[in-house]
PDB file of C-alpha atoms in Angstrom:
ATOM      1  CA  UNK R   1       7.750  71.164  12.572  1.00 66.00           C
ATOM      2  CA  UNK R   2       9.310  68.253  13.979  1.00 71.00           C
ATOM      3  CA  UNK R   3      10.535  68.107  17.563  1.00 73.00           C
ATOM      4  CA  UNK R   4      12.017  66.414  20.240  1.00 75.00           C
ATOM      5  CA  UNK R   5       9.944  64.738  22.540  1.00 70.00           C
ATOM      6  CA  UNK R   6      10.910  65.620  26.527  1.00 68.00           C
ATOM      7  CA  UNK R   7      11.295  62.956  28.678  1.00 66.00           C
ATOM      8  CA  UNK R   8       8.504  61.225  30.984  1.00 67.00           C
ATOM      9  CA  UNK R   9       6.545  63.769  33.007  1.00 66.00           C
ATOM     10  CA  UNK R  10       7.699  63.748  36.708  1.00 70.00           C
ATOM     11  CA  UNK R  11       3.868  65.144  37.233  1.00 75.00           C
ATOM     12  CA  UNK R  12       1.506  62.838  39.509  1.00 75.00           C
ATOM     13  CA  UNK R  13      -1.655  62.165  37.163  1.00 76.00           C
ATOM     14  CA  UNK R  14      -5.020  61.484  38.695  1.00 80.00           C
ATOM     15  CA  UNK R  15      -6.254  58.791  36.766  1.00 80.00           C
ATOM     16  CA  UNK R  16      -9.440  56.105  37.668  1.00 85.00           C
ATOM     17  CA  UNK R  17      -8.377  52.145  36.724  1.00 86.00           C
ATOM     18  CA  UNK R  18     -11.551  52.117  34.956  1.00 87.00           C
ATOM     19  CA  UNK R  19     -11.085  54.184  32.117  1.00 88.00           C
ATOM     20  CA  UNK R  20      -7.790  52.114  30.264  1.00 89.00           C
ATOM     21  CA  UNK R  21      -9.758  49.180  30.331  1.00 92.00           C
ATOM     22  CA  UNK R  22     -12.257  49.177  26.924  1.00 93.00           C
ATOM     23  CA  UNK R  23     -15.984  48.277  27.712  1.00 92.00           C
ATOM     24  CA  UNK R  24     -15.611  44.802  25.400  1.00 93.00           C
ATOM     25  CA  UNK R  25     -12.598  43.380  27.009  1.00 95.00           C
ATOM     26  CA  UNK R  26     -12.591  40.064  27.544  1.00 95.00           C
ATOM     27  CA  UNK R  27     -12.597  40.347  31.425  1.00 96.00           C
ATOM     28  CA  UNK R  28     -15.350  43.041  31.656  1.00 95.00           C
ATOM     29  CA  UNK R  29     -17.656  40.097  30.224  1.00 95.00           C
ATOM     30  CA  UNK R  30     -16.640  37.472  32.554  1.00 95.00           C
ATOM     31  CA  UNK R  31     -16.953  39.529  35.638  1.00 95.00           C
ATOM     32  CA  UNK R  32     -19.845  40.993  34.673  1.00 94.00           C
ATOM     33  CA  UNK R  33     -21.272  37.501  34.486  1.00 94.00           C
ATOM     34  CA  UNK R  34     -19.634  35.489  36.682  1.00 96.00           C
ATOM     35  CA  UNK R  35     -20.016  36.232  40.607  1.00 96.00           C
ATOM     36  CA  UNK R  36     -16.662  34.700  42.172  1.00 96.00           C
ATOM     37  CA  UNK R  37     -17.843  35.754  45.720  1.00 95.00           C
ATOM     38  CA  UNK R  38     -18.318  31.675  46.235  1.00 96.00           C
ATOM     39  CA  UNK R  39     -14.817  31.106  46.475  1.00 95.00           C
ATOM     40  CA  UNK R  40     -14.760  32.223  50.299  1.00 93.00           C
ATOM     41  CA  UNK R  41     -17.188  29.701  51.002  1.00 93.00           C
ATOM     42  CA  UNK R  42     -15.150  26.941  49.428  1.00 94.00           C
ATOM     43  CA  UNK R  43     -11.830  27.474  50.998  1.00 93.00           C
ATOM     44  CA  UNK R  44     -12.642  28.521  54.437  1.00 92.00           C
ATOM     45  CA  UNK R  45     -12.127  25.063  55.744  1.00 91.00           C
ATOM     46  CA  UNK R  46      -8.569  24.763  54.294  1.00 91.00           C
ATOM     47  CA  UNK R  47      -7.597  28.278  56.360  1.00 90.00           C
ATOM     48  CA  UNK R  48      -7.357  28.848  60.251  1.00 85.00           C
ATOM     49  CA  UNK R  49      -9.867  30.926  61.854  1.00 79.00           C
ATOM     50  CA  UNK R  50      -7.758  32.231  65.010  1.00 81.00           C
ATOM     51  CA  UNK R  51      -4.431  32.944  64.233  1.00 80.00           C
ATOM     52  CA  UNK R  52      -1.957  33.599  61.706  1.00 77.00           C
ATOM     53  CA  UNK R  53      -1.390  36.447  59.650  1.00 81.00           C
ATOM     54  CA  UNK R  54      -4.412  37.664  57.230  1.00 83.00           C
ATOM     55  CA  UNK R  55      -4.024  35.536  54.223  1.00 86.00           C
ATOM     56  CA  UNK R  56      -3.772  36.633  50.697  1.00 88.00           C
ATOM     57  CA  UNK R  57      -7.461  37.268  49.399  1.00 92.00           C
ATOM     58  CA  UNK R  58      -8.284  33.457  47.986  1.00 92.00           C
ATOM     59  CA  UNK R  59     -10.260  34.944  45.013  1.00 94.00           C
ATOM     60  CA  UNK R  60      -7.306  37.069  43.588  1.00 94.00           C
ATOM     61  CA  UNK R  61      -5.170  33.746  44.231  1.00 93.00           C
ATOM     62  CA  UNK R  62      -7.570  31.907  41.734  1.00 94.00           C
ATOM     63  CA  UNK R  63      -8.564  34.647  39.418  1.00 95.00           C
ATOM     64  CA  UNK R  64      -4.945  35.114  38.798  1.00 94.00           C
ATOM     65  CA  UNK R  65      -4.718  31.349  37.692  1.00 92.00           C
ATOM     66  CA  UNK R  66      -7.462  32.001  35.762  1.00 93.00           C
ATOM     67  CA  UNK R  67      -6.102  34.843  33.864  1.00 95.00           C
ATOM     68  CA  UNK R  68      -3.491  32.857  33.336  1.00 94.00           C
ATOM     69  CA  UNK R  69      -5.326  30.087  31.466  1.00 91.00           C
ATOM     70  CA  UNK R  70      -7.078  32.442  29.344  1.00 92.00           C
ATOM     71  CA  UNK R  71      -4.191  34.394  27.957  1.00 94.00           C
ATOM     72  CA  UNK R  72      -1.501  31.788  27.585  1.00 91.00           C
ATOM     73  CA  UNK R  73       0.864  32.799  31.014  1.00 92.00           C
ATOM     74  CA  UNK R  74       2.211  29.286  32.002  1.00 84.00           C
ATOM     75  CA  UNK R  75       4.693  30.968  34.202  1.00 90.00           C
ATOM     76  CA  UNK R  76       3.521  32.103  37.403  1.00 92.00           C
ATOM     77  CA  UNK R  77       6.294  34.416  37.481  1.00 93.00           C
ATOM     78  CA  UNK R  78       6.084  36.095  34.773  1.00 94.00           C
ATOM     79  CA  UNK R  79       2.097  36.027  35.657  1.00 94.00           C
ATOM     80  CA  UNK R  80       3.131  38.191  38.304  1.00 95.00           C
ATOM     81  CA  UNK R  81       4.758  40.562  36.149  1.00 95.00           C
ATOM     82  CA  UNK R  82       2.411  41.175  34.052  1.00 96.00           C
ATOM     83  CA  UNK R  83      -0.246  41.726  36.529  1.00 95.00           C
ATOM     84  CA  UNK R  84       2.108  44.545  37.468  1.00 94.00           C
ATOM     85  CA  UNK R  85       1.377  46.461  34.008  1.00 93.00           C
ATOM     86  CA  UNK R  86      -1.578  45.317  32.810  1.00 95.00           C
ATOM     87  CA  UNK R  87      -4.482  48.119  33.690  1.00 93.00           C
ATOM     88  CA  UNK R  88      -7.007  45.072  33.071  1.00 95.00           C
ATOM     89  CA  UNK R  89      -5.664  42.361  34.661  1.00 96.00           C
ATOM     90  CA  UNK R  90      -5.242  44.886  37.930  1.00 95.00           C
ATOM     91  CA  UNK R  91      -9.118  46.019  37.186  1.00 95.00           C
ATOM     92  CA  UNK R  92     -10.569  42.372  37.088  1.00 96.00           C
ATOM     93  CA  UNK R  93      -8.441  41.386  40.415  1.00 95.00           C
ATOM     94  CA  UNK R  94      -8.670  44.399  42.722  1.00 90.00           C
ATOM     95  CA  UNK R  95      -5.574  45.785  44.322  1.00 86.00           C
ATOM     96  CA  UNK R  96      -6.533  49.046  42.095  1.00 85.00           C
ATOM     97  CA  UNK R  97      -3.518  50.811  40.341  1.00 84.00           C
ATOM     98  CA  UNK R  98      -0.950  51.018  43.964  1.00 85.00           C
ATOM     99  CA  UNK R  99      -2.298  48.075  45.203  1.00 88.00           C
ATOM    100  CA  UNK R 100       0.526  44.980  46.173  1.00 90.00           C
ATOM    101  CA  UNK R 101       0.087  42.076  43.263  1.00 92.00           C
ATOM    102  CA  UNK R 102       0.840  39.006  45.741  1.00 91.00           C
ATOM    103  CA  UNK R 103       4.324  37.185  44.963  1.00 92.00           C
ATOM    104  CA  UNK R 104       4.332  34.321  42.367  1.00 91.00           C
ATOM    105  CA  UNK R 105       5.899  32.289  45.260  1.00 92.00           C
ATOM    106  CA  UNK R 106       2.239  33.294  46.906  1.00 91.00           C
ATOM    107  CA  UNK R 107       0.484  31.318  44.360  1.00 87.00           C
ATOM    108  CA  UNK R 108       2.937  28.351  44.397  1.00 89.00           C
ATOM    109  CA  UNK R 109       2.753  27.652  47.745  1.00 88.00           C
ATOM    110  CA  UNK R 110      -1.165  27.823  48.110  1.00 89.00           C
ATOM    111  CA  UNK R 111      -1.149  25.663  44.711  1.00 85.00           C
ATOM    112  CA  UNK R 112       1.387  22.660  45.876  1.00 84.00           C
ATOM    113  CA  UNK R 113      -0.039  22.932  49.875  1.00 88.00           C
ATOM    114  CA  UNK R 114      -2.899  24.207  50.927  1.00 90.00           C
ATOM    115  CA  UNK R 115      -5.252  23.356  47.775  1.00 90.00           C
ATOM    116  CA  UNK R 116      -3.335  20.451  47.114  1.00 85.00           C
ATOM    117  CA  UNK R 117      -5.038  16.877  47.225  1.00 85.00           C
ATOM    118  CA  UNK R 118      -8.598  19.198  47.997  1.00 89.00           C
ATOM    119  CA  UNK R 119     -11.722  18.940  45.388  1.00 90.00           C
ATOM    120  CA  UNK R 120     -11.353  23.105  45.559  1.00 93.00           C
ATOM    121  CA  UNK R 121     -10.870  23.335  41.849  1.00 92.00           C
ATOM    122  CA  UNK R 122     -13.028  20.983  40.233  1.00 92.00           C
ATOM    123  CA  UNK R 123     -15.759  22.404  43.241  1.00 94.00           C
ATOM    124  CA  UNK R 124     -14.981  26.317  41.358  1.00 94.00           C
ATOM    125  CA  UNK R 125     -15.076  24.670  37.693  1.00 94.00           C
ATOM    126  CA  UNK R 126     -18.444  23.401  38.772  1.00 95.00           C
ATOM    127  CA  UNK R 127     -19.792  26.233  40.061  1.00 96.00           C
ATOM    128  CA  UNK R 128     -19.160  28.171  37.246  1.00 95.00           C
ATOM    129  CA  UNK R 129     -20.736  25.709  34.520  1.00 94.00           C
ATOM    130  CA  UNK R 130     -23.464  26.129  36.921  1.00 95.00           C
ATOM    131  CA  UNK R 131     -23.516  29.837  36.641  1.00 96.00           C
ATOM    132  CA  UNK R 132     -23.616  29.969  32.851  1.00 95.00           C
ATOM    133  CA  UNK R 133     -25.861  27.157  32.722  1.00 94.00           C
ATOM    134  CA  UNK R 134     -28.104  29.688  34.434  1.00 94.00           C
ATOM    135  CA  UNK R 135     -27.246  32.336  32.383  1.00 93.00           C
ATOM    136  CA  UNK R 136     -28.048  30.534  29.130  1.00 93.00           C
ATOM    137  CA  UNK R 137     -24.710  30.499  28.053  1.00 94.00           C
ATOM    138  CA  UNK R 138     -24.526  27.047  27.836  1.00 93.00           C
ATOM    139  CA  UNK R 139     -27.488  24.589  26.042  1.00 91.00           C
ATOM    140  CA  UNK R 140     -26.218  21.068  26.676  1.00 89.00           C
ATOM    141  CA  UNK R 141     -28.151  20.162  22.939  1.00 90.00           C
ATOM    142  CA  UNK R 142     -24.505  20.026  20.882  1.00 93.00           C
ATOM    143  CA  UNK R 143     -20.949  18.838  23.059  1.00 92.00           C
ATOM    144  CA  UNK R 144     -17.814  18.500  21.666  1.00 93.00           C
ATOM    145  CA  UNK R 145     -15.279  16.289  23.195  1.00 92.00           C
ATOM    146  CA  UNK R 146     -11.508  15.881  22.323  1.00 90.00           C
ATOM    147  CA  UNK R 147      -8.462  15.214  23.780  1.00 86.00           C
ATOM    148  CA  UNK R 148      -4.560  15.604  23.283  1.00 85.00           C
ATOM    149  CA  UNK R 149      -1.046  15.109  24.784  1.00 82.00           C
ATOM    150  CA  UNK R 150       0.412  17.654  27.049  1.00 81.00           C
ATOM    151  CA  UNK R 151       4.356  17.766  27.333  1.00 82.00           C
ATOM    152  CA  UNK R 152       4.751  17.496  30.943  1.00 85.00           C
ATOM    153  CA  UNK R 153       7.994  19.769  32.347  1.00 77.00           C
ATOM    154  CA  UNK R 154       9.559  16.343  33.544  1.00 79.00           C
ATOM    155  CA  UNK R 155      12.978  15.160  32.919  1.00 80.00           C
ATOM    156  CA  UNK R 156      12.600  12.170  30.385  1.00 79.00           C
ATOM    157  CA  UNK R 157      15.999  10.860  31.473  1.00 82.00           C
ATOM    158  CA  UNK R 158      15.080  10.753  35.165  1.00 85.00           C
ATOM    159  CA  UNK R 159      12.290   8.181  35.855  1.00 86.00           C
ATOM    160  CA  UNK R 160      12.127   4.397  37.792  1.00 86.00           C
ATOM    161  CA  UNK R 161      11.048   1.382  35.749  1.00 85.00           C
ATOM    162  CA  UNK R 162       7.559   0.359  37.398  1.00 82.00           C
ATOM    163  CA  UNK R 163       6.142  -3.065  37.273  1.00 79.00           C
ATOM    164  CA  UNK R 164       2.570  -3.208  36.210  1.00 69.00           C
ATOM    165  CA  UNK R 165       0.031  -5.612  36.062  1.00 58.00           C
ATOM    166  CA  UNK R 166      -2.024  -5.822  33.103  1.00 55.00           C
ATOM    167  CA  UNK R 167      -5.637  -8.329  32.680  1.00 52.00           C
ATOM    168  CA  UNK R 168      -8.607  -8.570  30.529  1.00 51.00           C
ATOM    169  CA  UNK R 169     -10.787  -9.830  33.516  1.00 55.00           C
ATOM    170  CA  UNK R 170     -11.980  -7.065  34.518  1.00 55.00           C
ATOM    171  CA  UNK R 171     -13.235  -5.932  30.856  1.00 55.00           C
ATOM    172  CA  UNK R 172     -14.821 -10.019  30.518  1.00 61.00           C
ATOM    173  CA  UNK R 173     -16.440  -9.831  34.424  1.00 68.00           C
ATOM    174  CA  UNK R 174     -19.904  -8.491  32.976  1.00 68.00           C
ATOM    175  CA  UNK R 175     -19.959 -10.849  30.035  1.00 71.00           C
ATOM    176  CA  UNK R 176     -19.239 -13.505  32.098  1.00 75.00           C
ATOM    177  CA  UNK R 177     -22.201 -12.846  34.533  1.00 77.00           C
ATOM    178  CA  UNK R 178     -24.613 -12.309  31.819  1.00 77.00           C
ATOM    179  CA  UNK R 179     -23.252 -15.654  29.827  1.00 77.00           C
ATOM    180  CA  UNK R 180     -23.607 -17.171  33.786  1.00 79.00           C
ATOM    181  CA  UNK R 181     -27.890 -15.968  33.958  1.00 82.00           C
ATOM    182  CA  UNK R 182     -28.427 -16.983  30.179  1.00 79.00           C
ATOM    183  CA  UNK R 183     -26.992 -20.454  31.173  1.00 80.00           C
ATOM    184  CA  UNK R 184     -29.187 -21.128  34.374  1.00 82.00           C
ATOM    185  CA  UNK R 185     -32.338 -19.797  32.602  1.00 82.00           C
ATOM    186  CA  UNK R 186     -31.930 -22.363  30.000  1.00 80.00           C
ATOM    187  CA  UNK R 187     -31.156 -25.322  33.192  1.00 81.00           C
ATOM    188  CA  UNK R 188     -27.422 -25.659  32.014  1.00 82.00           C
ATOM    189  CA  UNK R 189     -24.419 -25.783  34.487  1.00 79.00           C
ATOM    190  CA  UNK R 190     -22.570 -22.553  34.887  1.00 80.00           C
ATOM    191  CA  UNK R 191     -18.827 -22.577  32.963  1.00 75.00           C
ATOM    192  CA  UNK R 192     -16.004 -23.758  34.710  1.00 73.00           C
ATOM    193  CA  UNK R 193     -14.031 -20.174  35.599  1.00 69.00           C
ATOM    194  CA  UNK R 194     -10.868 -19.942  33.982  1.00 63.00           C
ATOM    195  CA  UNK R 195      -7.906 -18.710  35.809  1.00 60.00           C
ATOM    196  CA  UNK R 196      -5.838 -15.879  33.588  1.00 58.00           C
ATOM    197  CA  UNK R 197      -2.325 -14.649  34.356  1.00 55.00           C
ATOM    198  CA  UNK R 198      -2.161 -11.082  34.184  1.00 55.00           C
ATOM    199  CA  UNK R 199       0.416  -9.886  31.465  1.00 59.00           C
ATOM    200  CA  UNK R 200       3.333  -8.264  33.306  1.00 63.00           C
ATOM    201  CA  UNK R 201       5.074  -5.060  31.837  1.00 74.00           C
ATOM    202  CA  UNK R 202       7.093  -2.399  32.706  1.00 78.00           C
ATOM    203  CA  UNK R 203       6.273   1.677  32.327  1.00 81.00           C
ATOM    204  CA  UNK R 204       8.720   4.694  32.629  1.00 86.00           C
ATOM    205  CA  UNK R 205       7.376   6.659  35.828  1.00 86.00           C
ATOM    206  CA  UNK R 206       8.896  10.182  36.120  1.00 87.00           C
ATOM    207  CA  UNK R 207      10.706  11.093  39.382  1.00 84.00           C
ATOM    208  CA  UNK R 208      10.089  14.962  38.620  1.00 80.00           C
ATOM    209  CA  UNK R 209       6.452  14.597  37.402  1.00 79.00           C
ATOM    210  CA  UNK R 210       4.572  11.322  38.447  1.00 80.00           C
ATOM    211  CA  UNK R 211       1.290  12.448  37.339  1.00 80.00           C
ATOM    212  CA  UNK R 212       2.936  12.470  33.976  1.00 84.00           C
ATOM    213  CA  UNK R 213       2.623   9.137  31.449  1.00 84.00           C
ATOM    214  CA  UNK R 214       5.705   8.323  29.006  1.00 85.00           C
ATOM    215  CA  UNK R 215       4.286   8.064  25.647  1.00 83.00           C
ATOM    216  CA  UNK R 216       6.154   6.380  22.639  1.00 79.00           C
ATOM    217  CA  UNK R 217       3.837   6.570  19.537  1.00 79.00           C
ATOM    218  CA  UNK R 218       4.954   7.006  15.935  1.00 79.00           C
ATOM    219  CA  UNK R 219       5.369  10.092  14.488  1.00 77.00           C
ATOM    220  CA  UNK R 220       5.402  11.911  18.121  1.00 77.00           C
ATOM    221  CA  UNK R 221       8.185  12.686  20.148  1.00 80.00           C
ATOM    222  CA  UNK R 222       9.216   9.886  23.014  1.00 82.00           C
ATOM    223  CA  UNK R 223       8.746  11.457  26.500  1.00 85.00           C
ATOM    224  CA  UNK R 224       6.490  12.353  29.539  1.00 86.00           C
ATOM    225  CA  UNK R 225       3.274  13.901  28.899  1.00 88.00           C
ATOM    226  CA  UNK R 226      -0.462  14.799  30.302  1.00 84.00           C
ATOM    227  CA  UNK R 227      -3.336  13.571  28.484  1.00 82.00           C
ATOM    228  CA  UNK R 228      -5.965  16.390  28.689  1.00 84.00           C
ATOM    229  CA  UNK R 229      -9.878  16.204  27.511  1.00 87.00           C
ATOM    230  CA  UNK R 230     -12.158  18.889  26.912  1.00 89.00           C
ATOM    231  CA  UNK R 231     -15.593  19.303  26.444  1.00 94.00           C
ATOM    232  CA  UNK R 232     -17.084  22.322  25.289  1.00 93.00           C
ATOM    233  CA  UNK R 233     -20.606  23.120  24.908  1.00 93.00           C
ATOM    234  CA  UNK R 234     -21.618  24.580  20.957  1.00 92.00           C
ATOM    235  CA  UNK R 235     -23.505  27.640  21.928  1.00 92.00           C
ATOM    236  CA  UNK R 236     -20.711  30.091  22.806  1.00 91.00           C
ATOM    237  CA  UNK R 237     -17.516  27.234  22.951  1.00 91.00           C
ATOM    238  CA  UNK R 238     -17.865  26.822  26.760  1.00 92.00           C
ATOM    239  CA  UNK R 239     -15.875  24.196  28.253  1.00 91.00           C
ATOM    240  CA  UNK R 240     -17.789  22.502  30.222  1.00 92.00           C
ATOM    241  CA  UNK R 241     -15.978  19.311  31.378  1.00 91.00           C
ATOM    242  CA  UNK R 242     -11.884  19.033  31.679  1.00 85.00           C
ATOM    243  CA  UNK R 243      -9.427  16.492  32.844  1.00 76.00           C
TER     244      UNK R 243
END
């Protein structure tokens, strides 16, 4: 007999965070193997020990950037949101199921200012190689390397033309000391050095994103873009190396 279904219970339920989250999910594997406990250690320096308000636990900040990465949330807003709903993602940070989930504006503050221009992240990335390295989960025996073009969130119509300088001398130095030893083994006089005039250019650098590189290529579309590498190890597709 078909009925209508009542509207949401009103009821409290007593419920324990661990039970919505299946025992193969992806983050149940990385925390179980993975101890981010290190992270303290790394950041202390960049925090004040004698004033100031408690800050916002700096392993949460960087797990939630890493939950990010894994499952496609570019938007540290909407990261935020779905922290808010997401029985896992609350289970692998910590604030439990009434905890606070700290403000995107949290993250984007610590990102651009207090980790910024500090070897925090690659220090974490290497730290965790290190753990699965000692885990077995990575071999070293078989590495693939690649790399691509990231679209960069940069204005293409806002940049400053940039002089640049470009030589070959620097790629001809080594050749030129090794041609130098041949000759004076063999009793000849060394070459005459030959001045060279760099090759002057100009490049496109971005105003909104000047780590960004303006690419024009055929068959790709003109604009500002990242170039990103990977290596991953061939065990269990581990990247071990980015940039």
């Amino acid at each position: 007999m078909l009925k209508e279904r009542s509207g949401i219970q009103p009821e409290p339920e007593l419920i324990c965070i661990e039970e919505p989250v299946p025992s193969g999910h992806l983050l149940r594997k990385i925390d179980k193997t993975i101890d981010f406990s290190f992270i303290h250690r790394k950041v202390e320096h960049l925090y004040c020990a004698h004033n100031g308000r408690p800050p916002v636990d700096p392993v949460m900040l960087f797990k939630m950037l890493f939950i990010g990465y894994l499952f496609g949330i570019r938007s540290e807003r909407r990261l935020e949101q779905e922290i808010k709903v997401n029985m896992a993602y609350r289970w692998f940070l910590g604030p439990g199921l009434r905890g606070k989930v700290p403000d995107h504006s949290t993250i984007s503050r610590n990102r651009q200012d207090r980790f910024a221009g500090t070897g925090v992240y690659q220090e974490i990335f290497d730290e965790i190689v290190l753990q699965t390295m000692k885990r077995k989960l990575v071999e070293g025996k078989t590495l693939y390397s690649d790399s691509t073009h990231l679209k960069a969130g940069a204005n293409k119509n806002k940049y400053e033309k940039q002089p640049v300088g470009k030589s070959t001398r620097s790629c001809l130095a080594e050749l030129d000391e090794a041609v130098g030893q041949d000759r004076a083994e063999h009793g000849e006089k060394p070459l005459k050095p030959q001045a060279e005039e760099p090759e002057l250019k100009e490049t496109k650098v971005s105003t909104t994103g000047p780590d960004s590189g303006y690419m024009v290529r055929d068959g790709k579309p003109k604009g500002f873009f990242y170039l990103d590498h990977r290596t991953v190890d061939a065990k269990h597709s581990l990247i071990t190396d980015a940039g």
